[in-house]
XYZ file of C-alpha atoms in Angstrom:
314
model
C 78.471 34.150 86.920
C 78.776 34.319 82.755
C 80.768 32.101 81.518
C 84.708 33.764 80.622
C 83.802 33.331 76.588
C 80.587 35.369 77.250
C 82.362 37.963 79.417
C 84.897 38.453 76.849
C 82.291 39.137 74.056
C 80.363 41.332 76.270
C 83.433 43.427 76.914
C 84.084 43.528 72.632
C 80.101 44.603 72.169
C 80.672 47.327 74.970
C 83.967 48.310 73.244
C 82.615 48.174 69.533
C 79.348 50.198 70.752
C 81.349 53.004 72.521
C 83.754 53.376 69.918
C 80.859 53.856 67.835
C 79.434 56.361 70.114
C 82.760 58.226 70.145
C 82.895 58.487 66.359
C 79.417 59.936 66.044
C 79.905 62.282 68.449
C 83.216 63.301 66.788
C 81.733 63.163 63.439
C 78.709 65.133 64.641
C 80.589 67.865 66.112
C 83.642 67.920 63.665
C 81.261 69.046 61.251
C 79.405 71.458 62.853
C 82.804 73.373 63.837
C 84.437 73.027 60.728
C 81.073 74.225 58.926
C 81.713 77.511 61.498
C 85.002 77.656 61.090
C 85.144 78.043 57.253
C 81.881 79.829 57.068
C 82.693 82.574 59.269
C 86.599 82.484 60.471
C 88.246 81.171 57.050
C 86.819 83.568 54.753
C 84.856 80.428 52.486
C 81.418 82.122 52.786
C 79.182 79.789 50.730
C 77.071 77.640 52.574
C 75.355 76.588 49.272
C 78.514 75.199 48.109
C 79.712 73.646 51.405
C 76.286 71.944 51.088
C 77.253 70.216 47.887
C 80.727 69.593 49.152
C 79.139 67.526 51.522
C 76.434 65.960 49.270
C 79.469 64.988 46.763
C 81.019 63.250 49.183
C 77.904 61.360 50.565
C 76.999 59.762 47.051
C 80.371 58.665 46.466
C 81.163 57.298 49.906
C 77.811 56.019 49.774
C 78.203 54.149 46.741
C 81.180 52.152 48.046
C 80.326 51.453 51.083
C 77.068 49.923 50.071
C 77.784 48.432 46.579
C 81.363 47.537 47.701
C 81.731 47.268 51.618
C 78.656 45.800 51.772
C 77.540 47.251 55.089
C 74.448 46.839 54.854
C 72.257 45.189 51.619
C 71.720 47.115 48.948
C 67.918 48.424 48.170
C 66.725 48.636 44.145
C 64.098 51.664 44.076
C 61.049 49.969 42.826
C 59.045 52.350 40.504
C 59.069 55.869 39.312
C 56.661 57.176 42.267
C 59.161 56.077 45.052
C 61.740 57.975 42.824
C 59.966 61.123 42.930
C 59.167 60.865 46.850
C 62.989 60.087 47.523
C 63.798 63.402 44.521
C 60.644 65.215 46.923
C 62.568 64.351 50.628
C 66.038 65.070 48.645
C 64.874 68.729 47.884
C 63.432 69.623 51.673
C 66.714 67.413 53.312
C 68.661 69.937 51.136
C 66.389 73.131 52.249
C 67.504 72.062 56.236
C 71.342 71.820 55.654
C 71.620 74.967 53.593
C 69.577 76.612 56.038
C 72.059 75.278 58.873
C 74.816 76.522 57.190
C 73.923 79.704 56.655
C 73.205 80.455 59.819
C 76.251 79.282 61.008
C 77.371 82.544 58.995
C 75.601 85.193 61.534
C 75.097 83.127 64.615
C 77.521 80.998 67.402
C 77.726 77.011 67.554
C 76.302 77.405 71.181
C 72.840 79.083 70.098
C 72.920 77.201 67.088
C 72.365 74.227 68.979
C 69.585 75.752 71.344
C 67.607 76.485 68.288
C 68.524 73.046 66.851
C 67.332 71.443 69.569
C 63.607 72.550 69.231
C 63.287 69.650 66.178
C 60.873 67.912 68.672
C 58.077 70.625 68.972
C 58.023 70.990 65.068
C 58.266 66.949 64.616
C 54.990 66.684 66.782
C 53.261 70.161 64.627
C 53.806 68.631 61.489
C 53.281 65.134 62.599
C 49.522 66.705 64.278
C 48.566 68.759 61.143
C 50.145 66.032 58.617
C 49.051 62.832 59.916
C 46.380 64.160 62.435
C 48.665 61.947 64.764
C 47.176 62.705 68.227
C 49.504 62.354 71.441
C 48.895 62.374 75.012
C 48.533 66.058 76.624
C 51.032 65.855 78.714
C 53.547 65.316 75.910
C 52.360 68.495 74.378
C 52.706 70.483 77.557
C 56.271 69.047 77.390
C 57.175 71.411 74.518
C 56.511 74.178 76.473
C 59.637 74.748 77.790
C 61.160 73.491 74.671
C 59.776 76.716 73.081
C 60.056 78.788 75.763
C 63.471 78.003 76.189
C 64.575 79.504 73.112
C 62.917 82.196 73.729
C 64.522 82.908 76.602
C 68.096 81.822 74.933
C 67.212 84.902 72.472
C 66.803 87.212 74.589
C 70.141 86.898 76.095
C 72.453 85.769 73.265
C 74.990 88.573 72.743
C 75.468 87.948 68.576
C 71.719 88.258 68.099
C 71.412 87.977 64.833
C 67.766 87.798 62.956
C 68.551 86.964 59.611
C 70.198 84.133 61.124
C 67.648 83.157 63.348
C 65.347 83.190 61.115
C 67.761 81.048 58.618
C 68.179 78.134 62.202
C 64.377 77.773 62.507
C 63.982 77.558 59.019
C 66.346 74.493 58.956
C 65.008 73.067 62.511
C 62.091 72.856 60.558
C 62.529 71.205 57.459
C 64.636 69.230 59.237
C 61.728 68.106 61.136
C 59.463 68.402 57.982
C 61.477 65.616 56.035
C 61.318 63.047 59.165
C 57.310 63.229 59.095
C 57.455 63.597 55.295
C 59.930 60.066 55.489
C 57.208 58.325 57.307
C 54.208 59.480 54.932
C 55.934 58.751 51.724
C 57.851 55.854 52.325
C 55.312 54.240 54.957
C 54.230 51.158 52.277
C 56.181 48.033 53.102
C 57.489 47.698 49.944
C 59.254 51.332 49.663
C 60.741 51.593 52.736
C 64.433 51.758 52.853
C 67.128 51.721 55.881
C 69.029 55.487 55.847
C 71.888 54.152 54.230
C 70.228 53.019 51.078
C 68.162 56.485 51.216
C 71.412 58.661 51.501
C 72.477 56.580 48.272
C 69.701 58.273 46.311
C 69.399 61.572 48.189
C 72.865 62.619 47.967
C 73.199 61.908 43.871
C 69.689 64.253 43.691
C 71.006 66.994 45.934
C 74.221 67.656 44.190
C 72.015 68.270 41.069
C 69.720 70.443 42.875
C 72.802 72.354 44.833
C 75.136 73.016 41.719
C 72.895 75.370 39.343
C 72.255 76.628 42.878
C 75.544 77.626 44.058
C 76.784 78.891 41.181
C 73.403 81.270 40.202
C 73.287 82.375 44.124
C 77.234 82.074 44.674
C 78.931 83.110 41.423
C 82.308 83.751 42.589
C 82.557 80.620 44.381
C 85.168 78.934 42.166
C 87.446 81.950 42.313
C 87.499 82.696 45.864
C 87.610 78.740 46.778
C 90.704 78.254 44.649
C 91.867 81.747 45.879
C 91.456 80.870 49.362
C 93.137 77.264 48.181
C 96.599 79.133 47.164
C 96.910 81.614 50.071
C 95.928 79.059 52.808
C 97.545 75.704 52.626
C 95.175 73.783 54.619
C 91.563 75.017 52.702
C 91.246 71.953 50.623
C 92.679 69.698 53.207
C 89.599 71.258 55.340
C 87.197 71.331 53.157
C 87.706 67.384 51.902
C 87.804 66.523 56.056
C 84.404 68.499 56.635
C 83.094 66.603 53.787
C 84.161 62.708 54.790
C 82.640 64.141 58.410
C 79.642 64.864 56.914
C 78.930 61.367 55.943
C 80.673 59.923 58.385
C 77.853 61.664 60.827
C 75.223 59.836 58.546
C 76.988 56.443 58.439
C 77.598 56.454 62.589
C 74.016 57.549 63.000
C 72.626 54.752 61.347
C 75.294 52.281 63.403
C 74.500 53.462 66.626
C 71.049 53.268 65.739
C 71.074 49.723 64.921
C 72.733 49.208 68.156
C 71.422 50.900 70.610
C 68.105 51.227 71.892
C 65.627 54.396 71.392
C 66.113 55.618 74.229
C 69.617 55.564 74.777
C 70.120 57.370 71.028
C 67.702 60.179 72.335
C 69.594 60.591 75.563
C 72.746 60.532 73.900
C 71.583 63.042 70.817
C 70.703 65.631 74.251
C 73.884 65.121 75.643
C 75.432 65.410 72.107
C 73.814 68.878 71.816
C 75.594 70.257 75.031
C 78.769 68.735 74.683
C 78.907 70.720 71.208
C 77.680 74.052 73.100
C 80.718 73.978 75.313
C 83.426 72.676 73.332
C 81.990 75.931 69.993
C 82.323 78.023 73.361
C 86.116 77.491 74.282
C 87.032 77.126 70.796
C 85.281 80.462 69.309
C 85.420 82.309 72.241
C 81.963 83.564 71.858
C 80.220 85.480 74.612
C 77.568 83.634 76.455
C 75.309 85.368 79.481
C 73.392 83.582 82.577
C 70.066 83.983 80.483
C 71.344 82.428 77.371
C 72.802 79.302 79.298
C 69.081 79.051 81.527
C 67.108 78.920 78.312
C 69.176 76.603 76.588
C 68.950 74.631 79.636
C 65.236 74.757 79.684
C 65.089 73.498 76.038
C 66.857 70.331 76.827
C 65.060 69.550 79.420
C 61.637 69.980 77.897
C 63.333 67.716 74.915
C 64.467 65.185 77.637
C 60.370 65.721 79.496
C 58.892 65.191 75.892
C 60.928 61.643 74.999
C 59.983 60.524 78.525
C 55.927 61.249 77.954
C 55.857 60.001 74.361
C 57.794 56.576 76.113
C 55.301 56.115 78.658
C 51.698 57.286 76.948
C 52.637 55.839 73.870
């Protein structure tokens, strides 16, 4: 029997850890159906500029809690050629959440998330053509359904949309692009940083690389944003929410991370995935058929199959 000082701090650490694993879920899905919600119910259609919202908000929340907070130790970048691989991963992290957004303009939360969840089958391409990192067949026959699933999922999703589609793969796969890209360019010992310190630096970069880019590609966006500001009282109240969510998504990742095990972060990113599917569903109302749920279905269990394999052949 543990002593009554142990099981007292065991109880805090299971407290402190599922606290944490509330907030990330929260923060996680807050965003995503706030990002819908503006995009396509409140009128705010620039995804571009959303993007920077967030990025804005990342640096300077960043900054504080690192330099100030002191949550975890701050990281100097070392020379000019980390600089440019951190500017590099900055660009293609940017690619995947404008990408995400915009799709969120022609396509429901729910099938979203299907097509989100096929990250793993482009992690292991570019990880295979990139790094000529082999893995065990039977992980690769995991992605099958993965795939497959999706494929299914489009078939019968009701608000079809291509342009959108297309827009959701894109993003799955930069997404999954900058994660092998991470490990190639800041493999050296020296270079590597924790994802705190890298937001830091990413998020100071992407505004730079967002602004010209919202307001060449988005010109109106400062009228319609204040526009939307006067006749809705809420807008900015929204907008400044989605944006502290946006880090706050970052910021829980890394905690739960830290501590939690591997494993327990992938089950709990599959389980994350569905829990956002059926909370978009009752919120937006959006139509969903027996063939979209199935394929969906499939997809997270070939993502569940394909973290099992790479556990027990790695």
């Amino acid at each position: 029997m543990a002593p009554p000082n142990a099981a007292v701090a065991a109880k805090k650490q299971a407290l402190f850890i599922s606290s944490l694993i509330l907030l990330w879920y929260s923060s996680n899905i807050g965003v995503l159906l706030l990002n819908k919600f503006l995009l396509s119910n409140y009128g705010f259609r620039f995804p571009i500029f959303l993007t920077m919202c967030h990025m804005t908000a990342c640096a300077i929340l960043s900054y504080l809690s690192i330099v100030f907070l002191k949550i975890v130790p701050f990281q100097r970048i070392r020379s000019k050629s980390q600089f440019l691989r951190i500017a590099t991963l900055s660009v293609v992290f940017c690619a995947s959440v404008v990408g995400g957004n915009i799709s969120l303009r022609y396509l429901p939360v729910s099938f979203n998330q299907a097509v989100g969840a096929t990250t793993p089958f482009f992690t292991a391409m570019f990880a295979y053509f990139m790094t000529f990192k082999r893995e065990a067949w039977v992980t690769y026959v995991a992605l099958i359904p993965v795939v497959a699933g999706v494929v299914i999922a489009s078939g019968g999703e009701p608000s079809f949309h291509l342009y959108g589609f297309i827009m959701c793969i894109s993003a799955t796969a930069a997404r999954a692009f900058k994660s092998v890209l991470q490990g190639i360019l800041l493999s050296s010992e020296g270079e590597k940083l924790n994802s705190m310190n890298l937001m830091l630096y990413m998020a100071p970069i992407a505004v730079l690389v967002l602004l010209p880019a919202a307001l060449f590609m988005e010109p109106d966006v400062l009228d319609v944003t204040i526009t939307l500001g006067l006749k809705h009282t809420f807008m900015w109240l929204l907008l400044f929410l989605n944006s502290v969510m946006a880090y706050s998504a970052n910021l829980t990742n890394f905690l739960v991370t830290k501590h939690t095990s591997a494993l327990t972060l992938q089950v709990l990113g599959n389980a994350k995935g569905a829990v956002a599917v059926v909370i978009s569903i009752l919120l937006f109302r959006n139509p969903v058929t027996f063939q979209g749920i199935a394929g969906y279905s499939m997809t997270v269990m070939g993502v569940v199959a394909y973290g099992e394999a790479k556990r027990r052949y790695k």
